[in-house]
Amino acid sequence: MSAAKTAAKNFTEMFAKSAILKDENGNPVDMTGLPPSKRMVSVIGFSDGASRKAEWQNVARAQEGIPVNAENTINVAINSLSTGGGTNIEGALQLAYNQIIDPTTKHVNPALKGINNVTVILLTDGCPTYHVGEKADRDGVESIAGTSGGGSFAKPADYQSAERMAGTIKGTDVNGALISLKCIAFATGTAEFEDEDGDKYNQNVRTWMSTKLGTTYSANNLTELLGNFTEILKTIKLGAEAWYVT
């Protein structure tokens, strides 16, 4: 978890600094009179269930060495993440989706006004072993409860629900562009899955994520994690002038 936190905070810093306009020589450009930049970040934590650790924060920096209070808020949220419990990927993706599309109005969250490059970054160290229960409030914006599927292995209810939620996210239009989903498999290796007939089989978690969820990066240490986040930031930079990440 320490490596994941360090890499996530490093990404937030790079993301915030990307708002600083620079000339062809790399020197900061005077932004006086220009529309304020947006670099929106939200943080979701998940284990058995999922919970929002930080709502929308505009971390955009105006100057190289001066982080805004919002960036500090995001770092505090990242530091609050902990390990333990199950792995509810469906719940994490559902709660992330609810930050983007307001469950009450079914419209794009007002915090995303003018932003058409939305990226959800999912980082997990295991296969899905929990899912959103039938009685859970799927429209929650602060938390979503989970229920145990396999517990220590992935049942169809755990991984199929995550796959469906990933599809929903990638098929959702925000201000004229589809949401992007980027996944990071951190030290996941091989895990036990169960098929519809109850037979168990071993599967590489990264392979499952890549084929069923979306673009997936793999890391086993801090250096590789930093590289993953750097690559994701590059793809975000190519997307639009105003960005959103959760």
Coordinates of C-alpha atoms in Angstrom, one line a residue:
M1 CA 0.0 0.0 0.0
S2 CA 2.9 2.4 0.7
A3 CA 4.1 2.1 -2.9
A4 CA 0.6 2.7 -4.2
K5 CA 0.1 5.8 -2.1
T6 CA 3.5 7.2 -3.1
A7 CA 2.8 6.7 -6.8
A8 CA -0.8 8.1 -6.6
K9 CA 0.5 11.2 -4.8
N10 CA 3.2 11.6 -7.4
F11 CA 0.6 11.3 -10.1
T12 CA -1.5 14.0 -8.4
E13 CA 1.5 16.4 -8.3
M14 CA 2.3 15.8 -12.0
F15 CA -1.4 16.2 -12.9
A16 CA -1.6 19.5 -11.0
K17 CA 1.6 20.8 -12.6
S18 CA 0.2 20.0 -16.1
A19 CA -2.1 23.1 -15.7
I20 CA 0.9 25.4 -15.8
L21 CA 1.3 26.8 -19.3
K22 CA 4.8 26.9 -20.7
D23 CA 6.4 28.3 -23.8
E24 CA 8.5 26.3 -26.3
N25 CA 11.5 26.7 -24.1
G26 CA 9.8 25.3 -21.1
N27 CA 9.3 28.6 -19.3
P28 CA 6.1 29.3 -17.5
V29 CA 3.7 31.6 -19.3
D30 CA 1.9 34.5 -17.6
M31 CA -1.7 33.2 -17.1
T32 CA -3.2 36.5 -16.1
G33 CA -6.5 37.0 -17.8
L34 CA -6.8 33.5 -19.0
P35 CA -9.7 31.2 -18.0
P36 CA -8.8 29.2 -14.8
S37 CA -7.5 25.7 -15.5
K38 CA -9.2 22.6 -14.3
R39 CA -7.5 19.4 -13.1
M40 CA -10.3 17.6 -11.2
V41 CA -9.5 14.7 -8.9
S42 CA -11.7 12.4 -6.7
V43 CA -10.5 9.5 -4.6
I44 CA -12.4 6.2 -4.0
G45 CA -11.2 3.5 -1.7
F46 CA -12.6 0.0 -1.7
S47 CA -12.4 -3.4 0.0
D48 CA -15.6 -5.2 1.0
G49 CA -17.5 -2.1 -0.1
A50 CA -16.4 1.2 -1.6
S51 CA -16.2 4.7 0.0
R52 CA -15.5 8.2 -1.3
K53 CA -12.3 9.6 0.3
A54 CA -12.4 12.9 -1.5
E55 CA -15.0 14.6 -3.6
W56 CA -14.1 16.8 -6.5
Q57 CA -11.0 18.9 -6.0
N58 CA -9.4 21.1 -8.6
V59 CA -5.7 20.5 -8.0
A60 CA -4.5 22.7 -10.9
R61 CA -1.4 24.7 -10.0
A62 CA -0.8 28.2 -11.2
Q63 CA 2.9 28.1 -10.2
E64 CA 5.4 25.3 -10.3
G65 CA 6.3 25.0 -6.6
I66 CA 3.1 26.1 -5.0
P67 CA 0.4 23.3 -4.5
V68 CA -3.1 24.5 -4.0
N69 CA -5.1 23.4 -0.9
A70 CA -7.1 21.0 -3.1
E71 CA -3.9 19.0 -3.9
N72 CA -3.2 18.7 -0.2
T73 CA -6.8 17.4 0.3
I74 CA -6.3 14.7 -2.3
N75 CA -3.0 13.7 -0.6
V76 CA -4.7 13.4 2.7
A77 CA -7.4 11.2 1.1
I78 CA -4.8 9.0 -0.5
N79 CA -3.0 8.6 2.8
S80 CA -6.2 7.4 4.4
L81 CA -6.5 4.4 2.1
S82 CA -5.8 1.1 3.8
T83 CA -5.6 -2.6 3.1
G84 CA -7.6 -5.5 4.4
G85 CA -11.0 -7.1 3.6
G86 CA -12.3 -8.2 0.2
T87 CA -11.9 -6.7 -3.2
N88 CA -15.1 -5.2 -4.5
I89 CA -14.2 -3.9 -8.0
E90 CA -17.8 -3.5 -9.0
G91 CA -18.5 -1.3 -6.0
A92 CA -15.4 0.8 -6.7
L93 CA -16.4 1.3 -10.3
Q94 CA -20.1 2.0 -9.5
L95 CA -19.1 4.6 -6.9
A96 CA -16.7 6.2 -9.4
Y97 CA -19.5 6.3 -11.9
N98 CA -21.8 8.0 -9.4
Q99 CA -19.2 10.8 -9.0
I100 CA -19.4 11.4 -12.8
I101 CA -23.1 10.9 -13.4
D102 CA -25.4 12.2 -10.7
P103 CA -27.6 9.3 -9.6
T104 CA -30.5 11.6 -8.8
T105 CA -30.5 13.8 -11.9
K106 CA -28.9 11.2 -14.2
H107 CA -26.9 14.2 -15.7
V108 CA -23.2 14.8 -15.7
N109 CA -22.0 16.2 -12.3
P110 CA -21.9 20.0 -12.5
A111 CA -18.3 19.8 -11.2
L112 CA -17.4 18.5 -14.7
K113 CA -18.8 21.5 -16.6
G114 CA -16.6 22.1 -19.7
I115 CA -14.7 18.9 -19.2
N116 CA -14.9 16.2 -21.9
N117 CA -11.9 14.1 -21.1
V118 CA -12.9 11.9 -18.2
T119 CA -10.6 9.1 -17.0
V120 CA -11.3 6.5 -14.2
I121 CA -8.1 4.9 -12.9
L122 CA -8.6 1.6 -11.1
L123 CA -5.7 0.2 -9.1
T124 CA -6.1 -3.2 -7.4
D125 CA -3.8 -5.8 -5.9
G126 CA -6.2 -8.7 -6.3
C127 CA -9.1 -10.4 -8.1
P128 CA -12.7 -9.4 -7.3
T129 CA -14.1 -11.4 -4.3
Y130 CA -17.0 -9.1 -3.4
H131 CA -19.8 -7.4 -5.3
V132 CA -22.6 -4.9 -4.8
G133 CA -25.4 -6.7 -2.9
E134 CA -29.0 -6.8 -4.0
K135 CA -30.2 -4.6 -1.1
A136 CA -27.3 -2.1 -1.3
D137 CA -27.9 1.5 -2.4
R138 CA -26.3 1.4 -5.8
D139 CA -27.1 5.2 -6.1
G140 CA -24.9 6.1 -3.2
V141 CA -22.3 8.9 -3.7
E142 CA -20.4 8.6 -0.5
S143 CA -20.3 4.8 -0.1
I144 CA -21.7 1.6 -1.5
A145 CA -22.0 -1.6 0.6
G146 CA -20.7 -4.9 -0.7
T147 CA -21.5 -8.5 -0.2
S148 CA -19.2 -11.5 -0.2
G149 CA -19.1 -13.7 -3.2
G150 CA -16.1 -16.0 -3.2
G151 CA -14.5 -14.2 -0.3
S152 CA -11.1 -15.6 -1.1
F153 CA -11.7 -16.4 -4.7
A154 CA -13.7 -14.9 -7.6
K155 CA -17.3 -16.1 -8.1
P156 CA -19.2 -15.2 -11.3
A157 CA -21.2 -12.6 -9.3
D158 CA -17.9 -10.9 -8.4
Y159 CA -16.2 -10.7 -11.7
Q160 CA -19.2 -10.6 -14.1
S161 CA -20.6 -7.6 -12.2
A162 CA -17.3 -5.8 -12.4
E163 CA -17.1 -6.5 -16.1
R164 CA -20.6 -5.1 -16.7
M165 CA -19.8 -2.0 -14.7
A166 CA -16.6 -1.4 -16.6
G167 CA -18.7 -1.6 -19.8
T168 CA -21.2 0.9 -18.5
I169 CA -18.4 3.4 -17.6
K170 CA -16.7 3.0 -21.0
G171 CA -20.0 3.4 -22.8
T172 CA -21.0 6.7 -21.0
D173 CA -20.7 10.0 -22.8
V174 CA -19.6 13.0 -20.8
N175 CA -19.8 16.4 -22.6
G176 CA -19.3 14.8 -26.0
A177 CA -16.7 12.1 -25.3
L178 CA -16.7 8.6 -23.8
I179 CA -15.2 8.0 -20.4
S180 CA -11.8 6.3 -20.4
L181 CA -11.0 3.4 -18.0
K182 CA -7.4 2.7 -17.2
C183 CA -6.5 -0.2 -14.9
I184 CA -3.4 -1.1 -12.9
A185 CA -2.8 -4.6 -11.7
F186 CA -0.3 -4.2 -8.8
A187 CA 1.5 -7.5 -7.7
T188 CA -1.7 -9.5 -8.6
G189 CA -0.3 -12.7 -10.1
T190 CA -2.6 -15.6 -10.5
A191 CA -5.9 -16.1 -8.6
E192 CA -8.7 -18.6 -8.3
F193 CA -11.9 -18.0 -10.3
E194 CA -15.0 -20.1 -10.3
D195 CA -17.1 -20.7 -13.5
E196 CA -20.9 -20.9 -13.8
D197 CA -20.8 -24.7 -13.1
G198 CA -18.9 -24.2 -9.8
D199 CA -15.6 -25.5 -11.2
K200 CA -12.6 -23.5 -10.1
Y201 CA -9.6 -22.6 -12.3
N202 CA -6.6 -20.4 -12.0
Q203 CA -6.3 -17.2 -14.1
N204 CA -3.8 -14.4 -14.3
V205 CA -5.6 -11.3 -12.8
R206 CA -3.9 -8.9 -15.2
T207 CA -5.0 -10.9 -18.1
W208 CA -8.6 -10.9 -16.8
M209 CA -8.5 -7.2 -16.3
S210 CA -7.0 -6.5 -19.7
T211 CA -9.5 -8.7 -21.6
K212 CA -12.6 -7.9 -19.5
L213 CA -12.2 -4.4 -18.0
G214 CA -10.0 -2.2 -20.2
T215 CA -6.5 -1.0 -20.9
T216 CA -4.4 -2.6 -18.1
Y217 CA -0.9 -1.8 -16.8
S218 CA 1.1 -4.1 -14.6
A219 CA 3.4 -3.3 -11.8
N220 CA 5.3 -5.1 -9.0
N221 CA 7.1 -2.3 -7.3
L222 CA 7.2 1.5 -6.9
T223 CA 9.3 2.2 -9.9
E224 CA 6.9 0.3 -12.2
L225 CA 3.9 2.0 -10.6
L226 CA 5.4 5.4 -11.2
G227 CA 5.9 4.4 -14.8
N228 CA 2.3 3.2 -15.1
F229 CA 0.9 6.5 -13.8
T230 CA 3.3 8.5 -16.1
E231 CA 2.0 6.6 -19.1
I232 CA -1.6 7.2 -18.1
L233 CA -1.0 10.9 -17.6
K234 CA 0.5 11.0 -21.2
T235 CA -2.8 9.5 -22.5
I236 CA -4.8 12.0 -20.5
K237 CA -2.8 14.9 -21.9
L238 CA -3.6 13.9 -25.4
G239 CA -7.3 13.9 -24.7
A240 CA -8.4 17.5 -24.0
E241 CA -7.5 20.9 -22.6
A242 CA -9.5 20.4 -19.4
W243 CA -9.3 17.0 -17.6
Y244 CA -11.0 15.0 -14.9
V245 CA -9.7 12.0 -13.0
T246 CA -11.2 9.8 -10.3

